Each structure stands twice: as C-alpha cells, then as structure tokens.
PDB file of C-alpha atoms and ligand atoms in Angstrom:
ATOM      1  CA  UNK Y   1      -2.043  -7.900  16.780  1.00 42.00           C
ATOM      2  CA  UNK Y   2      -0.380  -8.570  13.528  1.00 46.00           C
ATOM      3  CA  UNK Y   3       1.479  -5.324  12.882  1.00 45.00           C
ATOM      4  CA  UNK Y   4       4.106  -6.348  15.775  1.00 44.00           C
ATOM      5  CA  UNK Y   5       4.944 -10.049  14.041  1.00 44.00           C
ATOM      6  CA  UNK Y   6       4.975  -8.118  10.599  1.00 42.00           C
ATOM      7  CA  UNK Y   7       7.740  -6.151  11.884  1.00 42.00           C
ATOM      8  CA  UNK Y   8       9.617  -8.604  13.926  1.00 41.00           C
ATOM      9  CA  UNK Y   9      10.594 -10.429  10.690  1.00 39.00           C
ATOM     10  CA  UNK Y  10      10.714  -7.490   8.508  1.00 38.00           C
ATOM     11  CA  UNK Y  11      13.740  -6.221  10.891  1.00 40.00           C
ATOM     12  CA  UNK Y  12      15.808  -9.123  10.533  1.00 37.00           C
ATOM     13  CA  UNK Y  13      16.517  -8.258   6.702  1.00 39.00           C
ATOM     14  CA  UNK Y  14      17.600  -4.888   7.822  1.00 38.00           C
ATOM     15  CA  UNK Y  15      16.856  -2.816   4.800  1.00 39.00           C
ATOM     16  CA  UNK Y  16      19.081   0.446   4.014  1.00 40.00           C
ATOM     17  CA  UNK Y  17      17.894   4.041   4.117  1.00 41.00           C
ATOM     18  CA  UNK Y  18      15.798   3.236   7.631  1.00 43.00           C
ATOM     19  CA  UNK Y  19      15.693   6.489   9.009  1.00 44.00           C
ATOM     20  CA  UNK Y  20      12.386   6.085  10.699  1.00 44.00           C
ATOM     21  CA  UNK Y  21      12.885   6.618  14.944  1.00 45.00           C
ATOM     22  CA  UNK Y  22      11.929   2.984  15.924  1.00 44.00           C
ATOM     23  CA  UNK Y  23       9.797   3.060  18.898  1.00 39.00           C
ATOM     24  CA  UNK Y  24       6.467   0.915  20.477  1.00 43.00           C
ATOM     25  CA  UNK Y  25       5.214  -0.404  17.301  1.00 41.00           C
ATOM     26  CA  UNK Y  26       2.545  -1.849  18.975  1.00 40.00           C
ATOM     27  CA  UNK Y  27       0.856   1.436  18.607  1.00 39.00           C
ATOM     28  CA  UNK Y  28      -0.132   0.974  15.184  1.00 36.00           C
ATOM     29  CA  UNK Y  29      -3.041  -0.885  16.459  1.00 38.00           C
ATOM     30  CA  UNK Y  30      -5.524  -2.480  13.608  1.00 45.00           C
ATOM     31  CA  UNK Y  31      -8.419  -0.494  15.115  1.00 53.00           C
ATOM     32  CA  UNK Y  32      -6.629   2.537  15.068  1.00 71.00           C
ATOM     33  CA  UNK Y  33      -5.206   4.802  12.014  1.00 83.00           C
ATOM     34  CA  UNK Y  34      -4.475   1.498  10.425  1.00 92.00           C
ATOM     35  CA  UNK Y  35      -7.997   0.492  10.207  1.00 95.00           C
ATOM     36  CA  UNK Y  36      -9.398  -0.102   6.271  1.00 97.00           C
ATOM     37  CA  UNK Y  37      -9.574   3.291   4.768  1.00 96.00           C
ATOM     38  CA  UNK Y  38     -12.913   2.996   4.097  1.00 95.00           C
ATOM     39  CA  UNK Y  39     -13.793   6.706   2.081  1.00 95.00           C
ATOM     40  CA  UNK Y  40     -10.404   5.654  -0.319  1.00 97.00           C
ATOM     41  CA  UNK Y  41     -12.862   6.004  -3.306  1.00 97.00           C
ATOM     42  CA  UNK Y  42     -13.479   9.615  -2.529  1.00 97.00           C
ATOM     43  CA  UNK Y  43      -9.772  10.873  -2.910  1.00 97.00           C
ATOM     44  CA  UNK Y  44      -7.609  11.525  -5.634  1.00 97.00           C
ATOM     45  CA  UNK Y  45      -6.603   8.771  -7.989  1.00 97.00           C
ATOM     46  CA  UNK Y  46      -2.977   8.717  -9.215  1.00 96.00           C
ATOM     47  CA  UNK Y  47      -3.627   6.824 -11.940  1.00 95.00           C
ATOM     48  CA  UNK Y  48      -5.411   7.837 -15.268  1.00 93.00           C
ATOM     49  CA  UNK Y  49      -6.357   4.739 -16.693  1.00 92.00           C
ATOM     50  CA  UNK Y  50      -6.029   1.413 -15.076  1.00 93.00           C
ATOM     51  CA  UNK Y  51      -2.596   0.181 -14.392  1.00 93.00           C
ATOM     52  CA  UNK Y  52      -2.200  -2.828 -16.268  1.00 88.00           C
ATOM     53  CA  UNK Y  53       1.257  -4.019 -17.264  1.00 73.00           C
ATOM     54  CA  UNK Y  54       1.443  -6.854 -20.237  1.00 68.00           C
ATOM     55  CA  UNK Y  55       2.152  -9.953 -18.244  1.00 71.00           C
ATOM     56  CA  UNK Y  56       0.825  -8.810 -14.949  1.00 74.00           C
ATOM     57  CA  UNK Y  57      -2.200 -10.630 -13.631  1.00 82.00           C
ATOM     58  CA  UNK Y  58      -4.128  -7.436 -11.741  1.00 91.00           C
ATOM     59  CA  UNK Y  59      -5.604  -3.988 -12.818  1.00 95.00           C
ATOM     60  CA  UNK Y  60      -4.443  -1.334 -10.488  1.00 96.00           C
ATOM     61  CA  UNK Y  61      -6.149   1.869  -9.024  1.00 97.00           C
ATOM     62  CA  UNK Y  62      -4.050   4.287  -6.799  1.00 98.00           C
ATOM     63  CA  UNK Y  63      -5.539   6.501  -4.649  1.00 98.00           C
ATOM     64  CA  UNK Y  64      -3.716   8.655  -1.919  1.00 98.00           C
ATOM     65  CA  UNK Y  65      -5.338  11.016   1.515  1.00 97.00           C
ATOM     66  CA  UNK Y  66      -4.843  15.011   1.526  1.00 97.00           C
ATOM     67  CA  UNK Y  67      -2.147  14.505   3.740  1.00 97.00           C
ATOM     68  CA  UNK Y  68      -0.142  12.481   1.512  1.00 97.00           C
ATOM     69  CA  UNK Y  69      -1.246  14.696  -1.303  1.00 96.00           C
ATOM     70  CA  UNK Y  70       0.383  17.431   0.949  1.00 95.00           C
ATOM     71  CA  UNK Y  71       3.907  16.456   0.791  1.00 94.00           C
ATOM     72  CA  UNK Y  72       6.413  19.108   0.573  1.00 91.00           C
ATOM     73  CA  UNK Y  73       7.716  18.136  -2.925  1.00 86.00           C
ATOM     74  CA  UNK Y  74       8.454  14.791  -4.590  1.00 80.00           C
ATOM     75  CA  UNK Y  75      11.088  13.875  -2.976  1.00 80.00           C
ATOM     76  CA  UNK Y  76       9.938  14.822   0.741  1.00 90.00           C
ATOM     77  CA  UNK Y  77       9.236  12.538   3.065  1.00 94.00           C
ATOM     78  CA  UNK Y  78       5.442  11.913   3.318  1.00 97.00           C
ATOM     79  CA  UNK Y  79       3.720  13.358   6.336  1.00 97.00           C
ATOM     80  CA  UNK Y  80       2.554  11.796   8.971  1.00 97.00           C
ATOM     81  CA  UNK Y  81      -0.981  10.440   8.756  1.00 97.00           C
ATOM     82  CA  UNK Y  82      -0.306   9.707   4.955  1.00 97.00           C
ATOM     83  CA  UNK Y  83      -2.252   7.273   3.668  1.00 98.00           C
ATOM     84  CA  UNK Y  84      -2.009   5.230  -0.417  1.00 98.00           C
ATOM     85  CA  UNK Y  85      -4.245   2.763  -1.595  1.00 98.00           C
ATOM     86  CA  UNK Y  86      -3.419   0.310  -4.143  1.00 98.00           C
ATOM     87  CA  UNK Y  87      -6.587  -0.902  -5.065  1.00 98.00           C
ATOM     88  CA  UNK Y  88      -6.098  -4.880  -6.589  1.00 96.00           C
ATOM     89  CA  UNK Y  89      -8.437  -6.389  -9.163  1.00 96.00           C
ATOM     90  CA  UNK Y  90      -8.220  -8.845 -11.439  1.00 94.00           C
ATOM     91  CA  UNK Y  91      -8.271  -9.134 -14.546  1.00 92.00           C
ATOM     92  CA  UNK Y  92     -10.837 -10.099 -17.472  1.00 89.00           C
ATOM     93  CA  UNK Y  93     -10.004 -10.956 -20.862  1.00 86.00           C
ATOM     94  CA  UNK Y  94     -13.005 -10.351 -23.399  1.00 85.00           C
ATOM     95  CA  UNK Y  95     -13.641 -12.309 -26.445  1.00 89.00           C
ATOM     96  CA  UNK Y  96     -11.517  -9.962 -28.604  1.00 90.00           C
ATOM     97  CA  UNK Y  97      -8.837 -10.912 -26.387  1.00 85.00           C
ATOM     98  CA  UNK Y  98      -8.646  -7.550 -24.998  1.00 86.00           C
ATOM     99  CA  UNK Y  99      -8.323  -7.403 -20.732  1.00 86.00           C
ATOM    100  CA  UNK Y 100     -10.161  -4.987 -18.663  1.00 89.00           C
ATOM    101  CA  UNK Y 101     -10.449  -4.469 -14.900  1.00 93.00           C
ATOM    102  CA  UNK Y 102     -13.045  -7.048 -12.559  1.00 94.00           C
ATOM    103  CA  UNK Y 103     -13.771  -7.165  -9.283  1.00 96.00           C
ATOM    104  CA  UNK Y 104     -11.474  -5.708  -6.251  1.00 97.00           C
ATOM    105  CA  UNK Y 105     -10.049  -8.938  -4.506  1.00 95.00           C
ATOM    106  CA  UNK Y 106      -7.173  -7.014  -2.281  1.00 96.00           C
ATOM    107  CA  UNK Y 107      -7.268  -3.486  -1.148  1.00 98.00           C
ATOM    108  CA  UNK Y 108      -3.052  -2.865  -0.371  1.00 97.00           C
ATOM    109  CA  UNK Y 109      -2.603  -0.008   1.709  1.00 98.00           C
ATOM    110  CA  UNK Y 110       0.751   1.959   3.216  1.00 98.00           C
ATOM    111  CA  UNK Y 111      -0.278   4.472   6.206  1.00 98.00           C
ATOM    112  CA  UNK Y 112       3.082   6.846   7.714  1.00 97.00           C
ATOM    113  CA  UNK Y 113       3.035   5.655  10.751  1.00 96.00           C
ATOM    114  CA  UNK Y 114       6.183   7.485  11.310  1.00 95.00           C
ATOM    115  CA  UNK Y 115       7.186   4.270  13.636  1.00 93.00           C
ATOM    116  CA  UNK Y 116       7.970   0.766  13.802  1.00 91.00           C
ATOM    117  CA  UNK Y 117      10.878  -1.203  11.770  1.00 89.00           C
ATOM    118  CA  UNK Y 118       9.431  -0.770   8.089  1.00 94.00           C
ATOM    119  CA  UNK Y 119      10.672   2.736   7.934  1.00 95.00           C
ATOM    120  CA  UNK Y 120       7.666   4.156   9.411  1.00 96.00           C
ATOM    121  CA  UNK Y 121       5.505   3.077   6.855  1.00 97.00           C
ATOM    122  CA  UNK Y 122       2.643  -0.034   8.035  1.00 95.00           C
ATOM    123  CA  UNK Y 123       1.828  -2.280   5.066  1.00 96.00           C
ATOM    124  CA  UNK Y 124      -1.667  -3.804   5.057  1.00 96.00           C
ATOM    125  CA  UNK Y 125      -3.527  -5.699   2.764  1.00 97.00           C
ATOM    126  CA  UNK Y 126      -7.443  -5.964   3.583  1.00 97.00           C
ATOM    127  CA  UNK Y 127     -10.151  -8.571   2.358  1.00 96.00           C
ATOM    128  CA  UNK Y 128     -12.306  -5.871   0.436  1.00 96.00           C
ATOM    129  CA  UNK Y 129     -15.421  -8.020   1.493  1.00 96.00           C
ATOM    130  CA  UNK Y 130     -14.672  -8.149   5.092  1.00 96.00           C
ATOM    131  CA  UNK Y 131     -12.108  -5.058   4.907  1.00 96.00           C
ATOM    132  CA  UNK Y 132     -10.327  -7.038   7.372  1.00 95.00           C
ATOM    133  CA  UNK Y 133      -6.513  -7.595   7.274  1.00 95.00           C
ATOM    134  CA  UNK Y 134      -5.915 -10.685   5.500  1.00 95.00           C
ATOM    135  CA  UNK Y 135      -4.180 -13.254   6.943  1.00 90.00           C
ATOM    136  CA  UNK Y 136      -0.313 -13.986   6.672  1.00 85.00           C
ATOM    137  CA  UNK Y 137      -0.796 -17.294   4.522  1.00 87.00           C
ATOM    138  CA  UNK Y 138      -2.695 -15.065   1.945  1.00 85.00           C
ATOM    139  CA  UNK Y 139      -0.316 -12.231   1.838  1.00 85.00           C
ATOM    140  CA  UNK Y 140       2.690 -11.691   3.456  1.00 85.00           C
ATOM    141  CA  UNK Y 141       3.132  -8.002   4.490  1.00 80.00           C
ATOM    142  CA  UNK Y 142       6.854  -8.437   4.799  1.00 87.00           C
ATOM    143  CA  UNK Y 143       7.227  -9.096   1.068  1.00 93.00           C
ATOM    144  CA  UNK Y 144       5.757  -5.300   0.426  1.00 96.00           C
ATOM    145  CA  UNK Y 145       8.325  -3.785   2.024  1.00 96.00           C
ATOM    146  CA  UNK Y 146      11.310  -5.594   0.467  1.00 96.00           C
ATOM    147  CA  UNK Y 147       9.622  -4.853  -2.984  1.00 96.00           C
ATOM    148  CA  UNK Y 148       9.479  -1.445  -2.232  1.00 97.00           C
ATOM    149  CA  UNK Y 149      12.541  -1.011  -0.619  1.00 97.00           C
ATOM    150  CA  UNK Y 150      13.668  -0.441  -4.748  1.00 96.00           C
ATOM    151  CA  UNK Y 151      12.344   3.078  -3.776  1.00 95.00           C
ATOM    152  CA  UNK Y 152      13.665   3.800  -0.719  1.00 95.00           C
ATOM    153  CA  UNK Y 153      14.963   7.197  -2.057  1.00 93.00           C
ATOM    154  CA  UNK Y 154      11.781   7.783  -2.772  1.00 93.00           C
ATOM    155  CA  UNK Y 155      10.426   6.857   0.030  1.00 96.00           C
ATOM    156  CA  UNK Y 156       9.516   3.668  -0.239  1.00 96.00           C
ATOM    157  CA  UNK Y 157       6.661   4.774  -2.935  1.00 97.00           C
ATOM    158  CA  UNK Y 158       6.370   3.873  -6.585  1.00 95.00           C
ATOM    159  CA  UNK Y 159       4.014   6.470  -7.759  1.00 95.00           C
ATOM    160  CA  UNK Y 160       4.507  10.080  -8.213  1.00 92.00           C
ATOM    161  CA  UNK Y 161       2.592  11.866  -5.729  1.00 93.00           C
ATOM    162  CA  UNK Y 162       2.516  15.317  -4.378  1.00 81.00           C
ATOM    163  CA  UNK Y 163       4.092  18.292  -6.350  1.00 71.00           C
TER     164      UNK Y 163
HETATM  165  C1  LIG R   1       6.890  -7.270  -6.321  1.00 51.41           C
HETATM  166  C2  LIG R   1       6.869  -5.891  -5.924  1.00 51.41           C
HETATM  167  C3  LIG R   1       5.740  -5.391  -5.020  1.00 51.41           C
HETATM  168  C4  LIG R   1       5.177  -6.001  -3.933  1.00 51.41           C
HETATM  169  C5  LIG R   1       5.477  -7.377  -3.352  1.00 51.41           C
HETATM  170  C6  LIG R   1       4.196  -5.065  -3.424  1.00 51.41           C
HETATM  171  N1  LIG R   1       4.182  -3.926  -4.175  1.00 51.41           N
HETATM  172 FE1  LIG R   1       3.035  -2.286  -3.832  1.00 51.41          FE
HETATM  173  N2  LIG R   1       3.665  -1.495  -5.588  1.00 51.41           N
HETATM  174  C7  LIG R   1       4.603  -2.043  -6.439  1.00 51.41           C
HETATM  175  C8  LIG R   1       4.732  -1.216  -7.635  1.00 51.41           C
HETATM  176  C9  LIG R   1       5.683  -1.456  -8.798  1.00 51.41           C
HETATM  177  C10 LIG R   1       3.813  -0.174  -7.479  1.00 51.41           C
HETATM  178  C11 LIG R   1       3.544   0.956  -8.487  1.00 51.41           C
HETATM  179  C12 LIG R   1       2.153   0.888  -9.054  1.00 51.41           C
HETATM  180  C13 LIG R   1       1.819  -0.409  -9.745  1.00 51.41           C
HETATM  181  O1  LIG R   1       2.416  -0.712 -10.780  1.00 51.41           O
HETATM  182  O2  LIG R   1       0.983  -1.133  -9.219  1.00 51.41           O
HETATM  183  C14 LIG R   1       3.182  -0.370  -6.165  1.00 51.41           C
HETATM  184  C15 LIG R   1       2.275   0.504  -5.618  1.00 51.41           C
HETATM  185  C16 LIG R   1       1.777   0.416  -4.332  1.00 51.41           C
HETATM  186  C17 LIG R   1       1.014   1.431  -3.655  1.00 51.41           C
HETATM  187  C18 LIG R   1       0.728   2.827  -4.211  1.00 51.41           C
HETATM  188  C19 LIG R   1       1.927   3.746  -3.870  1.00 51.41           C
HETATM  189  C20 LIG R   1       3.165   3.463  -4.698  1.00 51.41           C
HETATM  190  O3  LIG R   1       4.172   2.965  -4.131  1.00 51.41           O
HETATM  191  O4  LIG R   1       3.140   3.683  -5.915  1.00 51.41           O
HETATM  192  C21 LIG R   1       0.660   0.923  -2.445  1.00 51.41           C
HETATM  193  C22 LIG R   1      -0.179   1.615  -1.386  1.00 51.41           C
HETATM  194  C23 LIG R   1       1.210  -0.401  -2.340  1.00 51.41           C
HETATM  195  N3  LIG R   1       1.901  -0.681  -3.508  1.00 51.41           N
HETATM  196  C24 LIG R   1       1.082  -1.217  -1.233  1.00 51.41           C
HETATM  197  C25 LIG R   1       1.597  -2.513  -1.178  1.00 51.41           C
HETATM  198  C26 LIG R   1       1.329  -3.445  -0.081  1.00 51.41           C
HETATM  199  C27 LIG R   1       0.548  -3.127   1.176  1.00 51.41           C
HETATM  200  C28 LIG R   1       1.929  -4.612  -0.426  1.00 51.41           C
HETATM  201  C29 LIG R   1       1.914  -5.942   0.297  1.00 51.41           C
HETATM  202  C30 LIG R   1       0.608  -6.459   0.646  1.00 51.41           C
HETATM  203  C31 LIG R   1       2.609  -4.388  -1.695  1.00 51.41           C
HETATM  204  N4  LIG R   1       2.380  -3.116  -2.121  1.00 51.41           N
HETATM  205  C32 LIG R   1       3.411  -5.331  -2.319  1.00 51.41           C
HETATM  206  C33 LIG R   1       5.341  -3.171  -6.181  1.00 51.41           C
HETATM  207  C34 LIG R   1       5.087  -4.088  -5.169  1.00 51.41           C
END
C-alpha cells in the first residue's frame, strides 16, 4: 500500500498549518475512496481555457466533485469526500509556433481524506492508461504536498473553488 510510505516521509518535513487529526492512515486504501476518479470528466471544470503558463511544459484541466464544489466559502476547509483533478497533458507546438493541449499522460488527484500526515489531503497521481497509481520513481507524491504547502491557508489548494 503506497499511501502509508507516502506519508511516512512526508511527516518528517513537518509542514506548518497541519491541523488534520492524524490517525490509521492505512485507511486510505488504493481500492477505496482513493481509487482513480474515473467519471472526473463529468464534473465541473475550474478552468476556462487550458492552463498553460509560458515556460511550463503541460496543459492543465481542473476539475473538482459536488462535495468539493460544496465548500462553505473560499476559505473553508473542504469537506470530507472532496475530490480535484488536475488533469496533465502535454503539450504540442504547431507549425505557427503556437502550443495547444495533447494527450493526458498524468491524471493528479487530491481526495480529503480528513486523515493521515499530509493534512488530510491523499495526493495521487494515476497512469491515465492503466488509471493505476504510478509508481514512486515516476512521481513522487511527497513533492505535491511540499509544493502546495504555499497554500496552506488555503488549504493546500491553488484554484479557486467553491463560493
Ligand atoms: C511545483 C509545484 C507543484 C507540484 C510539485 C504539484 N502541484 Fe498540483 N498544482 C500546482 C499549482 C500551481 C496548481 C494550480 C493550477 C495549475 O497551474 O496547474 C496545482 C493544481 C493542482 C490541483 C487542482 C487543485 C488546486 O490546487 O488548484 C490538483 C488536484 C493537484 N495540483 C494535484 C497535485 C498532485 C497529486 C501532485 C503530485 C503528483 C501535484 N499536484 C504536484 C503546483 C504543484
């Protein structure tokens, strides 16, 4: 079970603003609510246009559940059960030298676990082929959570989400 090694290391760092209760995070099990959110496509996108900063070498789609779309205000904590997608592809430059979104190649996900020693948040990143996790020499889970440690206040999300 990766989720456990994830947050063995993770803990080490001991990032501020972890007010998450810390208990069993062996819960989180892949085959359970942390499982590839399959139906992502069908809820709302955060994003109008593809995210694609000058410099950056992916086009970005962000989707999140109802539940996260639920959240009190934006500056609540998100609810349990809340689920974001960041949606990874890469890009393609045309012959004008203008770049537009290809093909998926990592589907980055944070689900409110409300447990577990990244601030109740599990970070995933799935193979969209396989929509398995991939594995820890591909991606390493632990560097999601320092990046988005920047937003703790917020969270630990980026985007604007909720009312
Ligand atoms: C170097 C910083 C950095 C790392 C590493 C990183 N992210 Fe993000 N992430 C961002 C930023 C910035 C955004 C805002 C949208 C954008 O520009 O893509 C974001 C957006 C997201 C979102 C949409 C919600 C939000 O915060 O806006 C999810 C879900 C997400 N990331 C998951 C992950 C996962 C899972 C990993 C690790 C596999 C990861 N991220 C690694 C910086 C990072």
């Amino acid at each position: 079970m990766r989720i456990s090694s994830i947050l063995g290391t993770a803990m080490v760092l001991g990032m501020a603003g972890c007010s998450a209760p810390q208990v069993k995070p062996e819960a989180a099990a892949d085959t359970g609510p942390t499982s590839f959110p399959s139906s992502y496509t069908d809820w709302v996108r955060l994003n109008q246009v593809p995210l694609m900063v000058e410099g950056s070498r992916s086009a970005r789609n962000l989707y999140a559940n109802p539940t996260a779309l639920s959240r009190e205000g934006a500056n609540a904590p998100f609810p349990l059960g809340s689920i974001l997608v960041k949606e990874e592809r890469t890009l393609v430059v045309d012959a004008q030298g203008q770049a537009r979104p290809g093909d998926i190649f990592r589907v980055s996900v944070m689900f409110k676990v409300g447990q577990g020693q990244t601030s109740g948040w599990a970070f995933k990143a799935f193979d969209p082929a396989t929509r398995r996790e991939m594995p820890r020499d591909k991606v390493d889970p632990d560097g999601c959570y320092f990046c988005h440690a920047d937003v703790a206040s917020q969270d630990y999300v980026f985007t604007r989400v909720g009312r």
